[in-house]
């Protein structure tokens, strides 16, 4: 018997069938029905309509049925908060059950029901459970505090749960300790500056004791927590290390990596002449190697971390080069990472082996991998000077294969080798020139042009070669254009007699016929240099170039230190500090490695210091081009080894509009005598680069606004007005029946009332008043009923409203309590207005502001809803919503799914941002709402639904 | 912590979702599916993907994607380990891990997932504990359940969750008390064209099947524990005793478990059991090539090499092949260009050979890449590192258990370059 039977009925009446079964008297049938419901839920069907029926099954002594109902509750309670309250009693009762399993289950489930109203009832049972005699209940309760904190942080603090949780760190049961640590760590993440995990030697001792006895997952939590501690001295640091080392032999790789983190951090404090320091270094290698024999996904994370460790302490893995050799069937993401580490570990001792491997990889199938392997050969040449010759010959061998992308990649790296070892390997230039025609990638073309320009005096036909590139100058990418310009100027300075024409040609191409400001600027600078002082030009253009760094992608030392403190986390996978990408960036604390204590420093032997001194000696020899002199930098803009591309295409695209106007005008103004006043040209040439960027946006925005206005004026009747409903039945108001609705007309909120006299006598003296309400709605004038209302007479009145009245939060938010008076009596009723009445006309946010705001609003404030059975396309939906002042700001299409981004401004200044997903052919939309006041989301969603469906 | 889990089949269909915190819309998987489209092979999908609001961490296992969604900084290894644990749990409960099996036991899988995590924190991941709470299905039990209306969910309190040895349940009783240990070693190696070892290491694992009553305390010792300098243990192993006396002392979980994994990468200790003579060549002009492969025993310590299989990914431009094998048979799939030569037992007297011609598609250039050969093999009753179990002692219980040790050597990622 399998569960697939639960999926067999997918017809329309399914919900009704299930409903009947859920209410069946037979226990067995009930359980089967609940199972069917759960099965539908697991595959993402909406069975929330069955909420009351399923909850009715909750009071049972059958444990399985109870658990199933709990599963359902957790999933749907949020969408049906009022119904969920029905379940509270059972929970409270279960928290008193003699069976600890039931107690724990109850407190666990209750915490998962993310409904504000329920949390109030949760406090008392939770307090009891945190002090329960059974450790199983205590450990479950500890996690529940974290859940509750997620729902209502203030409540948790007010109720003193945090203190209780801190006490649990000293619990006698290791699992309770582990869970308390886990819960506190999670809570601390949202309060970066609180001292929730205030660690002292005593608590550290307790954690270390618990570490040995708790589950593998608990060990991870405890180790990660330990890593935040800063020991007082090297002795304490050593004793912690000693107690953590056994974790390196754990079967769970996450435990191993967390232990590595603790050791890497605390090691920093140990004196290097200590025997223990050496022992520890030796102990770190085997577990890291073992991680590489695990599943590929684990390997990937391990490799990203090893990449950091190798940069910080290369000595740990320097003898383990072979484990990083790439296997044929490694996934590509593992291959690329391994390659990276191989280069980092390459040294004179193992370079022969590494090169043999790299050459092997260069004949593999995967193009990305082959490219990276070729690049790696170049990096080896730059890193290990002794191997440069061998590397160059290997690259030449590869060029002989004539495989197009291999050749191109090889030429790019050979250019770097030329820069590192000038005047050493020029003999290969001839071979390179043979492949000139096959180069079609900009980077390779630029590299080749650089080589030709740099060694122009040794290449007999340099001018011919460069001239051949010049033919299609305008079709080249910017990178190539800039390079060609520089190369020809170099050529000219070296062989001025033969190439005058060529240089004229390229300068005019770059300055007159180009739209690219970077190119133009450079052209003008050269032009001016050449025309004013050729000697200076020579000094500048042919200046000695700054050295290129040995390792092009070393992580900057302070960042590396921070990342070492984050080993095993997402930060370590991305090699970015957590503050750079953690959602909401709640002011993540920067972690630092602890400083080594004084005692070690004095006796440190120099050779150890050099090998393990960390970042300082490594950083010293690397002279990054940007630190070189300004001119060198300028001229070699596109030559810096870490492939600095010229201007990004996006900038040039943006400039197009303004550019033609200004640039064209200037060009014609300057006319023929550009040569005479290049300084002016250069000065003007530079301007458009900045201006259009700042000009364009407001202009575009203004135009957009104009169009929007047009749209608004064109269909003023588009605003959604709900149908009139009866607010006050005649029965309750001595014969006065009031029905009505709300509308927003030309920016004014109107309450449209229909008064009907169903009594026998005439009604007069009407007046209206509102109770205080959430948005301060108040009548802007008196109720205009001028004539007395006779029996069976009906009158329609429209009452303008203002939003400046007194404010009081109502429940539901859009509730309005109204009092109407006439000559007979005063009557009270309440009605709900669609919140769209409050959407103001200037609710269109700037794109940029929208983006920033969206990011800025914490994720907790996001709520998601489904709109069902809506058959509009995104265009129509957007138009319709616009009518109700819901403005579409941007639209994006991802795989047939349209994402509309919209903004709404409420009359009280609250902004609501929305993302509406519309899929062609799917009548169900998903909408996500983000707002600083998340309470309004529900109402806004209702509006959406109402507007879209009418 | 872990927010949600999605199970996705190779064609990109989400067939199970489970949320431990608030519900995350399944549209978040689109980012993953996008990455999947880009990857050439399903194995190549990057395991960590960054989306605007979430992180997606996935594993590919048994032809299924296990995709977890996280929102805060969580150690990715923690998540990946957990996902593997989920796959193992499904395998353990239902005998295999596949879409059909999960769909057949949807509700039970859902219940299990609920027990495994609480608010994203691992709750019960030990198979022993889980099985006490939710009994795995058996044919007999499902028949009984339908007749009597009882369920698979245990009403008893899972004692394992409370004790300091969460991996073992209390009150285990067997009529036959037995403990078996399999020492399985896999050779990972890369050999170059000339047959020299570029890289070789042994991944060893000691798998145990322990069915002993009560609370037995076992001690396993080796003849040559010095071999083992890089080990990782099941949590039950007492690390202190290993450090001081080099013996494995532990109270075992009930049933099957992995006691220890180890790693030998000292080059001189890794024997390569077979040699491969091969040549795959293409003529400079014309559209032909030749393939000639011979496999022979090398360092086999006097044992027979069995189950030998050679797999070659031939270049994409191959049109057809025409080969003869002196032993075993070969299959060739022209779609995937995969050549599999199943040799079987290796006979030192008569070496198996596969040779013949390869023809390329008309006009195709000489292939650029060199196909490499993957070798499969196994050797019974031999741990190639030389590791030997000395003895197994039991304390704490009075009965005499039946004990057994088995050795086997296999090829892991064993690759010969051409």
Short mmCIF file of N, CA, C and O in Angstrom, two decimals, chain A residues 120-191:
data_model
loop_
_atom_site.label_atom_id
_atom_site.label_comp_id
_atom_site.label_asym_id
_atom_site.label_seq_id
_atom_site.Cartn_x
_atom_site.Cartn_y
_atom_site.Cartn_z
N UNK A 120 1.01 34.89 22.46
CA UNK A 120 0.68 35.31 23.83
C UNK A 120 0.40 34.09 24.72
O UNK A 120 0.82 34.03 25.86
N UNK A 121 -0.31 33.13 24.11
CA UNK A 121 -0.66 31.94 24.90
C UNK A 121 0.54 31.02 25.08
O UNK A 121 0.53 30.12 25.89
N UNK A 122 1.54 31.24 24.27
CA UNK A 122 2.68 30.33 24.28
C UNK A 122 3.59 30.59 25.47
O UNK A 122 4.24 29.68 25.96
N UNK A 123 3.61 31.84 25.95
CA UNK A 123 4.61 32.22 26.95
C UNK A 123 4.62 31.34 28.19
O UNK A 123 5.66 30.84 28.60
N UNK A 124 3.43 31.15 28.78
CA UNK A 124 3.41 30.39 30.04
C UNK A 124 3.88 28.96 29.86
O UNK A 124 4.79 28.50 30.56
N UNK A 125 3.28 28.22 28.91
CA UNK A 125 3.77 26.84 28.70
C UNK A 125 5.26 26.80 28.40
O UNK A 125 5.98 25.93 28.90
N UNK A 126 5.74 27.77 27.64
CA UNK A 126 7.16 27.77 27.28
C UNK A 126 8.03 27.94 28.52
O UNK A 126 9.03 27.26 28.71
N UNK A 127 7.59 28.84 29.40
CA UNK A 127 8.37 29.08 30.61
C UNK A 127 8.49 27.78 31.41
O UNK A 127 9.54 27.43 31.92
N UNK A 128 7.35 27.05 31.49
CA UNK A 128 7.37 25.79 32.23
C UNK A 128 8.31 24.79 31.56
O UNK A 128 9.09 24.11 32.22
N UNK A 129 8.19 24.72 30.23
CA UNK A 129 8.98 23.72 29.52
C UNK A 129 10.48 24.00 29.59
O UNK A 129 11.29 23.08 29.58
N UNK A 130 10.84 25.27 29.70
CA UNK A 130 12.27 25.59 29.79
C UNK A 130 12.86 25.06 31.10
O UNK A 130 14.05 24.86 31.22
N UNK A 131 11.98 24.87 32.08
CA UNK A 131 12.45 24.37 33.37
C UNK A 131 11.98 22.94 33.59
O UNK A 131 11.99 22.45 34.72
N UNK A 132 11.52 22.28 32.56
CA UNK A 132 10.99 20.93 32.66
C UNK A 132 12.04 20.00 33.26
O UNK A 132 13.24 20.22 33.10
N UNK A 133 11.55 18.95 33.92
CA UNK A 133 12.52 18.02 34.51
C UNK A 133 13.17 17.17 33.41
O UNK A 133 14.27 16.65 33.58
N UNK A 134 12.49 17.02 32.29
CA UNK A 134 13.02 16.15 31.25
C UNK A 134 13.89 16.95 30.27
O UNK A 134 13.44 17.94 29.69
N UNK A 135 15.15 16.52 30.08
CA UNK A 135 16.04 17.29 29.19
C UNK A 135 15.52 17.37 27.75
O UNK A 135 15.78 18.35 27.05
N UNK A 136 14.80 16.36 27.32
CA UNK A 136 14.28 16.38 25.96
C UNK A 136 13.34 17.56 25.75
O UNK A 136 13.36 18.25 24.73
N UNK A 137 12.50 17.80 26.76
CA UNK A 137 11.58 18.92 26.68
C UNK A 137 12.35 20.24 26.75
O UNK A 137 12.08 21.17 26.01
N UNK A 138 13.36 20.30 27.62
CA UNK A 138 14.14 21.52 27.76
C UNK A 138 14.84 21.88 26.45
O UNK A 138 14.86 23.02 26.01
N UNK A 139 15.39 20.86 25.82
CA UNK A 139 16.15 21.17 24.60
C UNK A 139 15.19 21.63 23.50
O UNK A 139 15.53 22.50 22.70
N UNK A 140 14.00 21.07 23.46
CA UNK A 140 13.02 21.52 22.47
C UNK A 140 12.58 22.94 22.77
O UNK A 140 12.41 23.76 21.87
N UNK A 141 12.41 23.22 24.07
CA UNK A 141 11.96 24.55 24.47
C UNK A 141 13.01 25.60 24.12
O UNK A 141 12.67 26.72 23.73
N UNK A 142 14.29 25.22 24.21
CA UNK A 142 15.36 26.17 23.89
C UNK A 142 15.22 26.65 22.44
O UNK A 142 15.31 27.85 22.16
N UNK A 143 14.96 25.70 21.56
CA UNK A 143 14.79 26.08 20.15
C UNK A 143 13.54 26.94 19.99
O UNK A 143 13.50 27.87 19.18
N UNK A 144 12.54 26.63 20.80
CA UNK A 144 11.29 27.37 20.69
C UNK A 144 11.49 28.85 21.01
O UNK A 144 10.82 29.71 20.45
N UNK A 145 12.43 29.16 21.91
CA UNK A 145 12.70 30.57 22.21
C UNK A 145 13.18 31.28 20.95
O UNK A 145 12.76 32.41 20.65
N UNK A 146 14.03 30.59 20.19
CA UNK A 146 14.52 31.20 18.95
C UNK A 146 13.37 31.44 17.98
O UNK A 146 13.31 32.46 17.30
N UNK A 147 12.45 30.49 17.93
CA UNK A 147 11.31 30.64 17.03
C UNK A 147 10.48 31.84 17.44
O UNK A 147 10.08 32.68 16.62
N UNK A 148 10.23 31.92 18.74
CA UNK A 148 9.40 33.00 19.26
C UNK A 148 10.08 34.35 19.01
O UNK A 148 9.42 35.32 18.64
N UNK A 149 11.39 34.35 19.15
CA UNK A 149 12.14 35.59 18.93
C UNK A 149 11.98 36.06 17.50
O UNK A 149 11.90 37.25 17.21
N UNK A 150 11.89 35.10 16.62
CA UNK A 150 11.74 35.42 15.21
C UNK A 150 10.38 36.06 14.95
O UNK A 150 10.24 36.92 14.08
N UNK A 151 9.39 35.65 15.71
CA UNK A 151 8.05 36.19 15.51
C UNK A 151 7.89 37.51 16.24
O UNK A 151 7.36 38.48 15.71
N UNK A 152 8.35 37.55 17.49
CA UNK A 152 8.14 38.74 18.30
C UNK A 152 9.31 38.92 19.27
O UNK A 152 9.31 38.41 20.39
N UNK A 153 10.32 39.63 18.81
CA UNK A 153 11.56 39.75 19.58
C UNK A 153 11.34 40.45 20.91
O UNK A 153 11.85 40.06 21.95
N UNK A 154 10.49 41.48 20.88
CA UNK A 154 10.26 42.28 22.07
C UNK A 154 9.68 41.42 23.19
O UNK A 154 10.09 41.48 24.34
N UNK A 155 8.72 40.59 22.79
CA UNK A 155 8.05 39.72 23.75
C UNK A 155 9.07 38.83 24.46
O UNK A 155 9.04 38.68 25.68
N UNK A 156 9.99 38.26 23.68
CA UNK A 156 10.99 37.35 24.25
C UNK A 156 11.84 38.08 25.27
O UNK A 156 12.13 37.57 26.34
N UNK A 157 12.20 39.31 24.93
CA UNK A 157 13.03 40.07 25.88
C UNK A 157 12.23 40.43 27.12
O UNK A 157 12.69 40.26 28.24
N UNK A 158 10.99 40.90 26.91
CA UNK A 158 10.17 41.31 28.05
C UNK A 158 9.91 40.16 29.00
O UNK A 158 9.83 40.33 30.21
N UNK A 159 9.74 38.98 28.45
CA UNK A 159 9.38 37.84 29.28
C UNK A 159 10.60 37.21 29.94
O UNK A 159 10.49 36.22 30.65
N UNK A 160 11.78 37.75 29.65
CA UNK A 160 12.99 37.23 30.30
C UNK A 160 13.44 35.87 29.79
O UNK A 160 14.20 35.17 30.45
N UNK A 161 12.98 35.49 28.61
CA UNK A 161 13.37 34.19 28.09
C UNK A 161 14.86 34.13 27.75
O UNK A 161 15.47 33.08 27.80
N UNK A 162 15.43 35.27 27.38
CA UNK A 162 16.83 35.26 27.00
C UNK A 162 17.70 34.86 28.19
O UNK A 162 18.67 34.11 28.04
N UNK A 163 17.34 35.35 29.37
CA UNK A 163 18.13 34.99 30.55
C UNK A 163 18.01 33.51 30.84
O UNK A 163 18.99 32.84 31.17
N UNK A 164 16.78 33.00 30.73
CA UNK A 164 16.60 31.58 30.97
C UNK A 164 17.44 30.77 29.99
O UNK A 164 18.04 29.76 30.34
N UNK A 165 17.47 31.27 28.76
CA UNK A 165 18.23 30.56 27.73
C UNK A 165 19.72 30.58 28.07
O UNK A 165 20.41 29.56 27.92
N UNK A 166 20.19 31.72 28.57
CA UNK A 166 21.60 31.81 28.95
C UNK A 166 21.91 30.81 30.07
O UNK A 166 22.97 30.20 30.10
N UNK A 167 20.94 30.67 30.99
CA UNK A 167 21.16 29.72 32.08
C UNK A 167 21.32 28.31 31.57
O UNK A 167 22.03 27.48 32.14
N UNK A 168 20.62 28.01 30.46
CA UNK A 168 20.65 26.65 29.94
C UNK A 168 22.04 26.26 29.42
O UNK A 168 22.33 25.09 29.24
N UNK A 169 22.90 27.26 29.21
CA UNK A 169 24.26 26.92 28.77
C UNK A 169 24.97 26.13 29.87
O UNK A 169 25.87 25.34 29.60
N UNK A 170 24.54 26.30 31.11
CA UNK A 170 25.16 25.54 32.19
C UNK A 170 24.36 24.28 32.52
O UNK A 170 24.55 23.68 33.56
N UNK A 171 23.46 23.89 31.66
CA UNK A 171 22.63 22.72 31.92
C UNK A 171 23.50 21.47 32.03
O UNK A 171 24.60 21.41 31.48
N UNK A 172 22.95 20.48 32.74
CA UNK A 172 23.73 19.26 32.94
C UNK A 172 23.73 18.40 31.68
O UNK A 172 24.61 17.59 31.48
N UNK A 173 22.73 18.57 30.84
CA UNK A 173 22.64 17.72 29.66
C UNK A 173 23.30 18.39 28.44
O UNK A 173 22.95 19.51 28.09
N UNK A 174 24.23 17.69 27.80
CA UNK A 174 24.96 18.31 26.68
C UNK A 174 24.08 18.72 25.51
O UNK A 174 24.36 19.71 24.84
N UNK A 175 23.02 17.96 25.25
CA UNK A 175 22.16 18.34 24.10
C UNK A 175 21.43 19.64 24.39
O UNK A 175 21.17 20.43 23.48
N UNK A 176 21.04 19.81 25.65
CA UNK A 176 20.36 21.05 26.01
C UNK A 176 21.33 22.22 25.81
O UNK A 176 20.96 23.25 25.25
N UNK A 177 22.59 22.01 26.24
CA UNK A 177 23.59 23.06 26.07
C UNK A 177 23.74 23.41 24.60
O UNK A 177 23.70 24.58 24.21
N UNK A 178 23.86 22.36 23.79
CA UNK A 178 24.07 22.59 22.35
C UNK A 178 22.91 23.37 21.75
O UNK A 178 23.11 24.32 20.98
N UNK A 179 21.69 22.99 22.10
CA UNK A 179 20.54 23.69 21.53
C UNK A 179 20.44 25.13 22.04
O UNK A 179 20.04 26.02 21.30
N UNK A 180 20.79 25.32 23.31
CA UNK A 180 20.77 26.67 23.85
C UNK A 180 21.77 27.54 23.10
O UNK A 180 21.47 28.69 22.73
N UNK A 181 22.94 26.99 22.82
CA UNK A 181 23.95 27.73 22.07
C UNK A 181 23.43 28.05 20.68
O UNK A 181 23.56 29.18 20.19
N UNK A 182 22.83 27.04 20.05
CA UNK A 182 22.31 27.25 18.69
C UNK A 182 21.27 28.36 18.68
O UNK A 182 21.29 29.25 17.84
N UNK A 183 20.36 28.29 19.66
CA UNK A 183 19.29 29.28 19.70
C UNK A 183 19.86 30.67 19.95
O UNK A 183 19.49 31.63 19.27
N UNK A 184 20.79 30.76 20.91
CA UNK A 184 21.38 32.07 21.21
C UNK A 184 22.14 32.62 20.00
O UNK A 184 22.07 33.81 19.71
N UNK A 185 22.85 31.73 19.30
CA UNK A 185 23.61 32.20 18.13
C UNK A 185 22.66 32.78 17.09
O UNK A 185 22.94 33.80 16.48
N UNK A 186 21.54 32.09 16.90
CA UNK A 186 20.61 32.58 15.89
C UNK A 186 20.02 33.93 16.30
O UNK A 186 19.90 34.84 15.49
N UNK A 187 19.68 34.02 17.59
CA UNK A 187 19.12 35.29 18.07
C UNK A 187 20.16 36.39 17.97
O UNK A 187 19.87 37.51 17.55
N UNK A 188 21.40 36.05 18.33
CA UNK A 188 22.47 37.05 18.33
C UNK A 188 22.70 37.61 16.94
O UNK A 188 23.13 38.75 16.78
N UNK A 189 22.42 36.81 15.93
CA UNK A 189 22.65 37.26 14.56
C UNK A 189 21.80 38.48 14.22
O UNK A 189 22.20 39.33 13.43
N UNK A 190 20.63 38.57 14.86
CA UNK A 190 19.80 39.75 14.58
C UNK A 190 20.09 40.89 15.56
O UNK A 190 19.56 41.98 15.42
N UNK A 191 20.88 40.63 16.57
CA UNK A 191 21.31 41.69 17.51
C UNK A 191 22.83 41.68 17.57
O UNK A 191 23.41 41.19 18.53
#
